[in-house]
XYZ file of C-alpha atoms in Angstrom:
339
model
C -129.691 42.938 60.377
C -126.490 42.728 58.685
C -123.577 40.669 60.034
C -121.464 43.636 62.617
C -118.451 41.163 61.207
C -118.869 41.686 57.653
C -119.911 45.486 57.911
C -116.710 46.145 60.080
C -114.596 44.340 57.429
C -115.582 46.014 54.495
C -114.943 49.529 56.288
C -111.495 48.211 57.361
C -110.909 47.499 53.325
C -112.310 50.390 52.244
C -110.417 52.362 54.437
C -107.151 50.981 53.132
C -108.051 50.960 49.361
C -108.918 54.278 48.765
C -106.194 56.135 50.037
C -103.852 53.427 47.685
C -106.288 53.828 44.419
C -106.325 58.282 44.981
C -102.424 57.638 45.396
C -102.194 55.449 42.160
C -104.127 58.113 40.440
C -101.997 60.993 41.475
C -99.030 59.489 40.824
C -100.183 58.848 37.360
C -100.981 62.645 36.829
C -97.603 63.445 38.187
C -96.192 61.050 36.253
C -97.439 62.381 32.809
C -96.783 66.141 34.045
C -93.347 65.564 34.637
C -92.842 63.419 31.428
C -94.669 66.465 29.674
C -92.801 68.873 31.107
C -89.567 66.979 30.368
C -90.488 66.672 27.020
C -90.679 69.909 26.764
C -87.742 70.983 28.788
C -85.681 68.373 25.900
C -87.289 70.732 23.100
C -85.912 73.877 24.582
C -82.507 71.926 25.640
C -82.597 70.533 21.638
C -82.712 73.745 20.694
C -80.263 75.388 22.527
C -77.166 73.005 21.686
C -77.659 73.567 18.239
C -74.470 75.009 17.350
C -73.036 76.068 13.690
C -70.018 76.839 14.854
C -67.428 74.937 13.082
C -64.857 76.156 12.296
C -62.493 79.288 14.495
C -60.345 81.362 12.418
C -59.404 84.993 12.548
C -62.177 87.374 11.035
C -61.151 88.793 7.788
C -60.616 92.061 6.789
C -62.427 93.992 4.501
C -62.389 97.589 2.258
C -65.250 100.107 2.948
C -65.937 102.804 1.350
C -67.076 105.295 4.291
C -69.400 107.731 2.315
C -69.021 110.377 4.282
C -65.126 111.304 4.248
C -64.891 109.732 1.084
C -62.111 107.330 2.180
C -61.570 103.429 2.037
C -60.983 101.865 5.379
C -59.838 98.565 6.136
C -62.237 97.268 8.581
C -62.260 93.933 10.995
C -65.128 92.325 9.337
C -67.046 91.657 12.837
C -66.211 94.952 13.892
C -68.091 96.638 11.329
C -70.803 94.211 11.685
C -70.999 95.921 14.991
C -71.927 99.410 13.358
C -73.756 97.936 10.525
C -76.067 96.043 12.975
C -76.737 98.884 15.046
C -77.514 101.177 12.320
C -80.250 98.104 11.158
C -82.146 97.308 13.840
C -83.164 98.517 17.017
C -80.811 97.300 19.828
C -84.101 97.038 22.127
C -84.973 93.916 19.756
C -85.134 90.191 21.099
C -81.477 88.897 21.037
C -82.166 86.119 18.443
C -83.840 88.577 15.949
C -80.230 90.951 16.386
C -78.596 87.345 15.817
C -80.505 86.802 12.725
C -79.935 90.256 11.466
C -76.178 90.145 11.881
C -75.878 86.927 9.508
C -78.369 88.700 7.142
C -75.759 91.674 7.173
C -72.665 89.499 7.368
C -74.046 87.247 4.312
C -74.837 90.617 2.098
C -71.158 91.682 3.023
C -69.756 88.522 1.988
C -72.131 88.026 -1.180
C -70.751 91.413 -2.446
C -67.163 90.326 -2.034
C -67.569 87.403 -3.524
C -69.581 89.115 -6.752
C -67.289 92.064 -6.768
C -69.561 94.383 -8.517
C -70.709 97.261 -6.302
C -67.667 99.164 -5.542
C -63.978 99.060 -7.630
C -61.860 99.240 -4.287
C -64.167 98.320 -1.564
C -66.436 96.059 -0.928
C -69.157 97.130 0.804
C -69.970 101.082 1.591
C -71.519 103.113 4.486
C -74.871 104.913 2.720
C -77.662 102.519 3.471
C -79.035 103.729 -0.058
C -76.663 101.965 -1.527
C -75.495 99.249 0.864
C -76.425 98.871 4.856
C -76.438 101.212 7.199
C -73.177 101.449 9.453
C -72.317 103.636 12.670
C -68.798 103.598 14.061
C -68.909 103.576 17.903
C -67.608 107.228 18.185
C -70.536 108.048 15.841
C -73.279 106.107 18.651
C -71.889 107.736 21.244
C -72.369 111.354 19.763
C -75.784 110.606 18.369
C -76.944 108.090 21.139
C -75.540 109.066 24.050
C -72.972 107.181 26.482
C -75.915 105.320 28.143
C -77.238 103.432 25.272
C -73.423 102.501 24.616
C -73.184 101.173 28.059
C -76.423 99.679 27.820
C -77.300 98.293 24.373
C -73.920 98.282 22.710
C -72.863 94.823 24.413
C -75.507 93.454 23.069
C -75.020 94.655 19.720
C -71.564 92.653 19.954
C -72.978 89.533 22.107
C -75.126 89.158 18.562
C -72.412 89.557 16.596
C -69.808 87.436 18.173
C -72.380 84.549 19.140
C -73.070 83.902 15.323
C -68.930 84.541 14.502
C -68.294 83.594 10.661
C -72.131 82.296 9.882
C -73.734 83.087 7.151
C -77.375 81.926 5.153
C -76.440 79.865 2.266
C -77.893 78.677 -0.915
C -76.882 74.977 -2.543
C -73.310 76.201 -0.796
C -73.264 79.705 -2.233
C -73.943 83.020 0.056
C -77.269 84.442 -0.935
C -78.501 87.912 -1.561
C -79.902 88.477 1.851
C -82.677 90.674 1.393
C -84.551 92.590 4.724
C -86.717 95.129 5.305
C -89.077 96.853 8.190
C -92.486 95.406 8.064
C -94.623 93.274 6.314
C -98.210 93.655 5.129
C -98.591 90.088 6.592
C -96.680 88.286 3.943
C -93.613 88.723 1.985
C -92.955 89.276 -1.552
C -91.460 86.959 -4.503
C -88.371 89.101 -5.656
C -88.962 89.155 -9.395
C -92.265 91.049 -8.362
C -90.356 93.659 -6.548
C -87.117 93.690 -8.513
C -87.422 92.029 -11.436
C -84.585 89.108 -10.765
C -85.730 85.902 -9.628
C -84.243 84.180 -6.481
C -85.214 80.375 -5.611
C -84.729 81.619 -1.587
C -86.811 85.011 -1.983
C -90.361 83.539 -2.011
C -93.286 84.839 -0.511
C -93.937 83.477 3.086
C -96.525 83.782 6.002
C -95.673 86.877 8.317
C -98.335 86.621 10.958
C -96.329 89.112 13.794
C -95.750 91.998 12.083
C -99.394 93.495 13.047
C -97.560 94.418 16.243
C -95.173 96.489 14.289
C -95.466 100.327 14.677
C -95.713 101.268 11.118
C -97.821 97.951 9.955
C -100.456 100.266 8.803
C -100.773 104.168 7.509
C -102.864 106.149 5.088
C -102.677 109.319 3.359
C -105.549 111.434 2.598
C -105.685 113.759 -0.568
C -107.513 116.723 -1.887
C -109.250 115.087 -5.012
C -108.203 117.171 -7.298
C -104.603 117.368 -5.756
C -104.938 113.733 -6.262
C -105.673 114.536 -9.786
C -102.988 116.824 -10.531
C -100.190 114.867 -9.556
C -101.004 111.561 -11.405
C -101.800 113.955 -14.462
C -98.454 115.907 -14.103
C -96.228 112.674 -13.958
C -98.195 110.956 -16.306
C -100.351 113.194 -19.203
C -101.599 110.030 -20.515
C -104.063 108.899 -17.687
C -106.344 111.765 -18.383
C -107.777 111.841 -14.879
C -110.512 114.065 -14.738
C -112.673 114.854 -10.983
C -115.963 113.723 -12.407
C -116.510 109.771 -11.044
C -113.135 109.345 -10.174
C -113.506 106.363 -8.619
C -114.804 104.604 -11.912
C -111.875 105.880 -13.489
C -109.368 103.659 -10.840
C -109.045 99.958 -10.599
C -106.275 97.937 -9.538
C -105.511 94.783 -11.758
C -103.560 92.474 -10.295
C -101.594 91.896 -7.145
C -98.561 89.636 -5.865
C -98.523 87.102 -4.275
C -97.735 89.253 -0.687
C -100.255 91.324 -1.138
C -98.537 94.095 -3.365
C -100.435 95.867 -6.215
C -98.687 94.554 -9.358
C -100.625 96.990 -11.917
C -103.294 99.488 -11.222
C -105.291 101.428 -14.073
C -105.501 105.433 -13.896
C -107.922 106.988 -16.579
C -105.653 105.807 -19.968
C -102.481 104.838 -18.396
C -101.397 101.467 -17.081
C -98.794 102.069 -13.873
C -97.187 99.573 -11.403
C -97.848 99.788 -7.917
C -94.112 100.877 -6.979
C -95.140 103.807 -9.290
C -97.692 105.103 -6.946
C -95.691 104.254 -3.894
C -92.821 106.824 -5.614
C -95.164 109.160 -6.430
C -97.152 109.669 -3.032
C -94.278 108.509 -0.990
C -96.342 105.412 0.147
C -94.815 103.190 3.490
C -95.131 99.989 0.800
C -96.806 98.664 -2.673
C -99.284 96.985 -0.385
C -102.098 99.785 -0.727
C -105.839 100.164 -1.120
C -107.298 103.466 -2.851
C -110.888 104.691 -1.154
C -112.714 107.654 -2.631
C -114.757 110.418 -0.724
C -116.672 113.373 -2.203
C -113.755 115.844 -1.280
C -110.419 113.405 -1.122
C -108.730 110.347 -1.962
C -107.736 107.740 1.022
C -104.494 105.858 0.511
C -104.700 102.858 3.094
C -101.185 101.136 3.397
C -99.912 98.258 5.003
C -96.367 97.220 5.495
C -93.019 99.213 5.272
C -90.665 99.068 2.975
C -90.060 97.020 -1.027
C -91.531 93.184 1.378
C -88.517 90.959 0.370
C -86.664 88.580 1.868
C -86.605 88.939 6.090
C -89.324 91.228 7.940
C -87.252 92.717 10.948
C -90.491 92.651 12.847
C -92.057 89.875 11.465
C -88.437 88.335 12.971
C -88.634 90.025 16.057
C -92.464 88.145 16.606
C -90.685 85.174 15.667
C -87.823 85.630 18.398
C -90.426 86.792 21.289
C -92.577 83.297 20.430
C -89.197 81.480 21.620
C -87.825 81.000 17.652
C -84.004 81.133 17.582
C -82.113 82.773 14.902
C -82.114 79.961 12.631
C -85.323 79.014 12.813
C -86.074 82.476 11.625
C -83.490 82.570 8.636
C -84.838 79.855 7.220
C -87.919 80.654 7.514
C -87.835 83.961 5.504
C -85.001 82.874 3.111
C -87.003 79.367 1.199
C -84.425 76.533 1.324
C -81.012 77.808 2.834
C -78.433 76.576 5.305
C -76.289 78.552 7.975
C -72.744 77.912 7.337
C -69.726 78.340 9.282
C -66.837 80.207 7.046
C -64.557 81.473 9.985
């Protein structure tokens, strides 16, 4: 039989250890918890006290043309970022993708003053066709109602006035801020869009915009409707309904995704051609044939340069802030302070 003496002792120890080793070993999970979830409570703090605001000086005033009545009107340049903003994007949008948009549309207001070209005594107008889209307050409150204005038009302004004066720049020059809807998934190189090369208008990653509403469409044609058009605009294809599909191929594509050329019977066409022609949602398209019609499958919405609104709305509901989003859809800018 074992010694009662030693027994008793080495339940005495025992019972003292343990309790101090399962304590040691809690503390240590604790301990790395709460240095992980300071860690990351210092990444969210980081990212919050970073602050382009520089400089505070009175917003300038600027010409626009308002379309409509035909008149110039000298406009508070923050106010009409107000009306531009919500004529842009949705007001229902994460805060730091409104943010983003109103230096995108600040930045194209101040690139146009700066190159002077658009308009001889104004420089920016009111027909999004031409420039960006802008709605005076009286005109929100007839078309959207005095609830939305109570509701969403402070946040319009918080966006505005909480990125006061910034803009995206380029090697210290405003850029031509390019945006659009939707993606197809990635955006598009400007010279394969519009010709002109920018350094900052390069195609990038746009993984969120398969949430978007209008990410994908299709059309669906008659065959020889099909036929008819492209031989209407174009006499030279020659499309005829036998094999049509063999008569078809696309060539190339950009980078995004776009078609670049596509081949119709005897004519060689650009994918922005066929997105004209069958008023297409984007050059991003695939062509699938059936015995009786022609299936258009799209994806994206609208010419895929420069900032996806939804792509930057993903961005902003993932916990991005505005400039992590700017620079991530313009290649190699800044944010700069200029009021």
């Amino acid at each position: 039989m074992k010694n009662p003496f030693l027994v008793l002792g080495s339940i005495v120890l025992c019972t003292i250890l343990v309790p101090v080793f399962i304590s040691v070993i809690a503390y240590n999970d604790v301990n790395v918890e709460y240095k992980y979830d300071t860690y990351k409570q210092q990444n969210i703090l980081d990212k919050e006290i970073k602050n382009y605001e520089t400089i505070d000086k009175e917003p300038p005033t600027i010409k626009v043309y308002n379309h409509k009545n035909k008149k110039v009107q000298n406009i508070d340049i923050e106010e009409y970022l107000y009306g531009v903003l919500s004529g842009e994007m949705s007001a229902k949008f994460n805060i730091e993708a409104l943010k983003a948009q109103a230096i995108a549309a600040r930045t194209f207001t101040i690139y146009n003053k700066e190159q002077g070209k658009k308009h001889k005594d104004a420089v920016v107008c009111t027909d999004y066709t031409h420039c960006q889209e802008y709605k005076s307050e009286e005109d929100l409150l007839k078309t959207n109602g005095e609830e939305w204005i109570n509701e969403f038009y402070p946040k319009i302004k918080q966006a505005v006035n909480e990125t006061k004066g910034q803009i995206i720049t380029y090697e210290g020059s405003p850029i031509l801020p390019l945006y659009f809807s939707t993606s197809s998934g990635n955006t598009e190189n400007s010279e394969e869009v519009f010709r002109d090369s920018y350094p900052y208008l390069r195609s990038v990653e746009s993984p969120y915009d398969k949430n978007a509403p209008k990410f994908a469409s299709n059309i669906k044609i008659n065959n020889n409707d099909f036929i008819k058009t492209i031989n209407k605009s174009y006499p030279k294809a020659k499309l005829y309904e036998e094999n049509l599909s063999d008569q078809i191929k696309i060539l190339n594509r950009s980078e995004g995704g776009s078609v670049n050329k596509i081949k119709l019977g005897n004519k060689e066409l650009e994918g922005v051609d066929i997105r004209k022609l069958f008023n297409l949602n984007s050059s991003n398209f695939e062509i699938k044939f059936n015995d009786k019609y022609v299936d258009i499958v799209v994806k994206g919405y609208g010419h895929g340069v420069g900032m996806s609104q939804w792509g930057a709305e993903g961005m902003a509901n993932e916990g991005h802030m505005y400039y992590d989003i700017l620079t991530h859809y313009y290649t190699d800018t800044d944010i700069k302070d200029i009021y």
